[in-house]
Amino acid sequence: YQYFPYHAAILWFGLYTMITKQVKFGFKEWLRNDLILYALFICAIWMNSITIKFSTNFMFVVCPPAKGLPLLNLNHGWHVYIIHYMLIAAICTFLFQLPFMIKEWKAKKALKKASRKRLESGADVKEELQYMDIVRKVERAGDCVYTMLQSV
């Protein structure tokens, strides 16, 4: 029964973040999410080693979920299994976020095109450039504060 609350919490968290629109998908987010997923792999390996007495297999990092799977098997050793597992996870998360990445790329392309059109028409963009510079500096300061808070 221990798996039910764990998986229910994961589903609830995923639905909550999507409903409240606290999630942003894109290429940078995909990289960050995959790094977090790989950190969870390491935590699961550690957790399974602590609870080996109970034959736990959190995140299927000890052995495959079923026998006879073509890529996820222990035929070539555990290291090959875990590399295949991580590659499949990266591909699946990439395919999931690909539509959001395409939408982001199209929006950036359209913004660049609109900006070029305004410049070619002779628009004065001095104030807008100053505003963008201020936003960039505030964002950089926010990143520095975030990094400092993470290190504390």
C-alpha atoms as a printed R data frame, in Angstrom:
    type eleno elety resid chain resno      x      y       z
1   ATOM     1    CA   TYR     A     1  0.000  0.000   0.000
2   ATOM     2    CA   GLN     A     2  3.020  2.321   0.375
3   ATOM     3    CA   TYR     A     3  3.059  3.047  -3.349
4   ATOM     4    CA   PHE     A     4 -0.480  4.473  -3.406
5   ATOM     5    CA   PRO     A     5  0.156  7.625  -1.315
6   ATOM     6    CA   TYR     A     6  3.463  8.213  -3.122
7   ATOM     7    CA   HIS     A     7  1.920  8.034  -6.593
8   ATOM     8    CA   ALA     A     8 -1.191  9.942  -5.513
9   ATOM     9    CA   ALA     A     9  1.054 12.765  -4.277
10  ATOM    10    CA   ILE     A    10  2.942 12.823  -7.580
11  ATOM    11    CA   LEU     A    11 -0.291 12.963  -9.590
12  ATOM    12    CA   TRP     A    12 -1.761 15.636  -7.316
13  ATOM    13    CA   PHE     A    13  1.373 17.782  -7.567
14  ATOM    14    CA   GLY     A    14  1.462 17.475 -11.356
15  ATOM    15    CA   LEU     A    15 -2.200 18.367 -11.756
16  ATOM    16    CA   TYR     A    16 -1.971 21.210  -9.244
17  ATOM    17    CA   THR     A    17  0.972 22.845 -10.983
18  ATOM    18    CA   MET     A    18 -0.674 22.563 -14.398
19  ATOM    19    CA   ILE     A    19 -4.040 23.900 -13.205
20  ATOM    20    CA   THR     A    20 -2.487 26.869 -11.388
21  ATOM    21    CA   LYS     A    21 -0.207 27.488 -14.400
22  ATOM    22    CA   GLN     A    22  2.918 27.499 -12.256
23  ATOM    23    CA   VAL     A    23  4.726 25.380 -14.804
24  ATOM    24    CA   LYS     A    24  6.614 26.707 -17.788
25  ATOM    25    CA   PHE     A    25  7.762 24.377 -20.530
26  ATOM    26    CA   GLY     A    26 10.644 25.107 -22.864
27  ATOM    27    CA   PHE     A    27 14.157 23.976 -23.697
28  ATOM    28    CA   LYS     A    28 15.801 25.363 -20.538
29  ATOM    29    CA   GLU     A    29 13.060 23.891 -18.403
30  ATOM    30    CA   TRP     A    30 13.484 20.525 -20.130
31  ATOM    31    CA   LEU     A    31 17.181 20.497 -19.233
32  ATOM    32    CA   ARG     A    32 16.447 21.509 -15.648
33  ATOM    33    CA   ASN     A    33 13.670 18.918 -15.314
34  ATOM    34    CA   ASP     A    34 15.911 16.161 -16.638
35  ATOM    35    CA   LEU     A    35 18.668 17.109 -14.209
36  ATOM    36    CA   ILE     A    36 16.139 16.934 -11.383
37  ATOM    37    CA   LEU     A    37 14.948 13.568 -12.681
38  ATOM    38    CA   TYR     A    38 18.522 12.245 -12.711
39  ATOM    39    CA   ALA     A    39 19.016 13.535  -9.162
40  ATOM    40    CA   LEU     A    40 15.881 11.599  -8.211
41  ATOM    41    CA   PHE     A    41 17.417  8.508  -9.839
42  ATOM    42    CA   ILE     A    42 20.422  8.874  -7.557
43  ATOM    43    CA   CYS     A    43 18.183  9.399  -4.521
44  ATOM    44    CA   ALA     A    44 16.165  6.318  -5.493
45  ATOM    45    CA   ILE     A    45 19.354  4.243  -5.743
46  ATOM    46    CA   TRP     A    46 20.340  5.445  -2.287
47  ATOM    47    CA   MET     A    47 16.835  4.821  -0.890
48  ATOM    48    CA   ASN     A    48 16.746  1.324  -2.361
49  ATOM    49    CA   SER     A    49 20.146  0.538  -0.840
50  ATOM    50    CA   ILE     A    50 18.873  1.596   2.595
51  ATOM    51    CA   THR     A    51 15.708 -0.489   2.320
52  ATOM    52    CA   ILE     A    52 17.270 -3.490   0.559
53  ATOM    53    CA   LYS     A    53 15.949 -5.711   3.352
54  ATOM    54    CA   PHE     A    54 12.428 -5.059   2.030
55  ATOM    55    CA   SER     A    55 13.356 -5.654  -1.651
56  ATOM    56    CA   THR     A    56 12.289 -2.157  -2.699
57  ATOM    57    CA   ASN     A    57 12.639 -0.974  -6.267
58  ATOM    58    CA   PHE     A    58 11.718  2.715  -6.251
59  ATOM    59    CA   MET     A    59 11.765  4.197  -9.778
60  ATOM    60    CA   PHE     A    60 12.838  0.744 -11.074
61  ATOM    61    CA   VAL     A    61 16.527  1.604 -10.616
62  ATOM    62    CA   VAL     A    62 17.386 -1.797  -9.126
63  ATOM    63    CA   CYS     A    63 15.842 -3.973 -11.813
64  ATOM    64    CA   PRO     A    64 13.430 -3.636 -14.747
65  ATOM    65    CA   PRO     A    65  9.681 -3.379 -14.133
66  ATOM    66    CA   ALA     A    66  9.046 -6.589 -16.099
67  ATOM    67    CA   LYS     A    67 11.043 -9.438 -17.572
68  ATOM    68    CA   GLY     A    68 11.758 -9.712 -21.282
69  ATOM    69    CA   LEU     A    69 11.772 -6.014 -22.166
70  ATOM    70    CA   PRO     A    70 13.910 -5.299 -25.261
71  ATOM    71    CA   LEU     A    71 15.993 -2.353 -23.955
72  ATOM    72    CA   LEU     A    72 15.293 -2.417 -20.250
73  ATOM    73    CA   ASN     A    73 16.868 -5.687 -19.213
74  ATOM    74    CA   LEU     A    74 19.864 -6.806 -17.190
75  ATOM    75    CA   ASN     A    75 21.406 -8.909 -19.983
76  ATOM    76    CA   HIS     A    76 24.379 -6.550 -20.368
77  ATOM    77    CA   GLY     A    77 24.656 -5.547 -16.725
78  ATOM    78    CA   TRP     A    78 23.088 -2.990 -14.449
79  ATOM    79    CA   HIS     A    79 25.110 -0.051 -15.809
80  ATOM    80    CA   VAL     A    80 23.827 -0.579 -19.355
81  ATOM    81    CA   TYR     A    81 20.295 -0.970 -17.978
82  ATOM    82    CA   ILE     A    82 20.457  2.331 -16.074
83  ATOM    83    CA   ILE     A    83 21.957  4.182 -19.078
84  ATOM    84    CA   HIS     A    84 19.152  2.866 -21.318
85  ATOM    85    CA   TYR     A    85 16.629  3.838 -18.649
86  ATOM    86    CA   MET     A    86 17.986  7.392 -18.405
87  ATOM    87    CA   LEU     A    87 18.095  7.790 -22.190
88  ATOM    88    CA   ILE     A    88 14.502  6.609 -22.539
89  ATOM    89    CA   ALA     A    89 13.466  9.050 -19.788
90  ATOM    90    CA   ALA     A    90 15.273 11.925 -21.562
91  ATOM    91    CA   ILE     A    91 13.646 11.072 -24.893
92  ATOM    92    CA   CYS     A    92 10.171 10.778 -23.339
93  ATOM    93    CA   THR     A    93 10.440 14.082 -21.470
94  ATOM    94    CA   PHE     A    94 11.820 15.762 -24.616
95  ATOM    95    CA   LEU     A    95  8.930 14.480 -26.732
96  ATOM    96    CA   PHE     A    96  6.466 15.628 -24.075
97  ATOM    97    CA   GLN     A    97  7.903 19.160 -24.008
98  ATOM    98    CA   LEU     A    98  8.591 19.422 -27.761
99  ATOM    99    CA   PRO     A    99  5.241 21.108 -28.648
100 ATOM   100    CA   PHE     A   100  5.869 23.722 -25.948
101 ATOM   101    CA   MET     A   101  9.413 24.278 -27.235
102 ATOM   102    CA   ILE     A   102  8.145 24.726 -30.792
103 ATOM   103    CA   LYS     A   103  5.539 27.214 -29.569
104 ATOM   104    CA   GLU     A   104  8.257 29.113 -27.674
105 ATOM   105    CA   TRP     A   105 10.559 29.180 -30.728
106 ATOM   106    CA   LYS     A   106  7.738 30.416 -32.980
107 ATOM   107    CA   ALA     A   107  6.848 33.176 -30.511
108 ATOM   108    CA   LYS     A   108 10.473 34.326 -30.365
109 ATOM   109    CA   LYS     A   109 10.716 34.257 -34.153
110 ATOM   110    CA   ALA     A   110  7.520 36.294 -34.501
111 ATOM   111    CA   LEU     A   111  8.767 38.800 -31.927
112 ATOM   112    CA   LYS     A   112 12.060 39.223 -33.781
113 ATOM   113    CA   LYS     A   113 10.205 39.660 -37.059
114 ATOM   114    CA   ALA     A   114  7.901 42.307 -35.563
115 ATOM   115    CA   SER     A   115 10.885 44.110 -34.048
116 ATOM   116    CA   ARG     A   116 12.713 44.181 -37.390
117 ATOM   117    CA   LYS     A   117  9.598 45.481 -39.113
118 ATOM   118    CA   ARG     A   118  9.310 48.346 -36.588
119 ATOM   119    CA   LEU     A   119 12.976 49.228 -37.000
120 ATOM   120    CA   GLU     A   120 12.690 49.203 -40.786
121 ATOM   121    CA   SER     A   121  9.658 51.481 -40.628
122 ATOM   122    CA   GLY     A   122 11.752 54.027 -38.728
123 ATOM   123    CA   ALA     A   123 10.284 53.604 -35.249
124 ATOM   124    CA   ASP     A   124 12.213 55.118 -32.349
125 ATOM   125    CA   VAL     A   125 13.083 52.255 -30.044
126 ATOM   126    CA   LYS     A   126 15.464 54.075 -27.705
127 ATOM   127    CA   GLU     A   127 13.070 53.942 -24.734
128 ATOM   128    CA   GLU     A   128 12.221 50.295 -25.383
129 ATOM   129    CA   LEU     A   129 15.896 49.368 -25.471
130 ATOM   130    CA   GLN     A   130 16.445 51.157 -22.171
131 ATOM   131    CA   TYR     A   131 13.476 49.313 -20.667
132 ATOM   132    CA   MET     A   132 14.835 45.971 -21.927
133 ATOM   133    CA   ASP     A   133 18.225 46.830 -20.422
134 ATOM   134    CA   ILE     A   134 16.607 47.547 -17.043
135 ATOM   135    CA   VAL     A   135 14.636 44.298 -17.184
136 ATOM   136    CA   ARG     A   136 17.795 42.361 -18.088
137 ATOM   137    CA   LYS     A   137 19.673 43.894 -15.130
138 ATOM   138    CA   VAL     A   138 16.813 43.171 -12.710
139 ATOM   139    CA   GLU     A   139 16.639 39.602 -14.010
140 ATOM   140    CA   ARG     A   140 20.398 39.180 -13.538
141 ATOM   141    CA   ALA     A   141 20.101 40.517  -9.973
142 ATOM   142    CA   GLY     A   142 17.243 38.097  -9.316
143 ATOM   143    CA   ASP     A   143 19.342 35.207 -10.622
144 ATOM   144    CA   CYS     A   144 22.191 36.206  -8.301
145 ATOM   145    CA   VAL     A   145 19.833 36.353  -5.315
146 ATOM   146    CA   TYR     A   146 18.354 32.969  -6.266
147 ATOM   147    CA   THR     A   147 21.831 31.439  -6.530
148 ATOM   148    CA   MET     A   148 22.819 32.856  -3.157
149 ATOM   149    CA   LEU     A   149 19.652 31.493  -1.559
150 ATOM   150    CA   GLN     A   150 20.297 28.061  -3.037
151 ATOM   151    CA   SER     A   151 23.810 28.000  -1.611
152 ATOM   152    CA   VAL     A   152 22.556 28.862   1.884
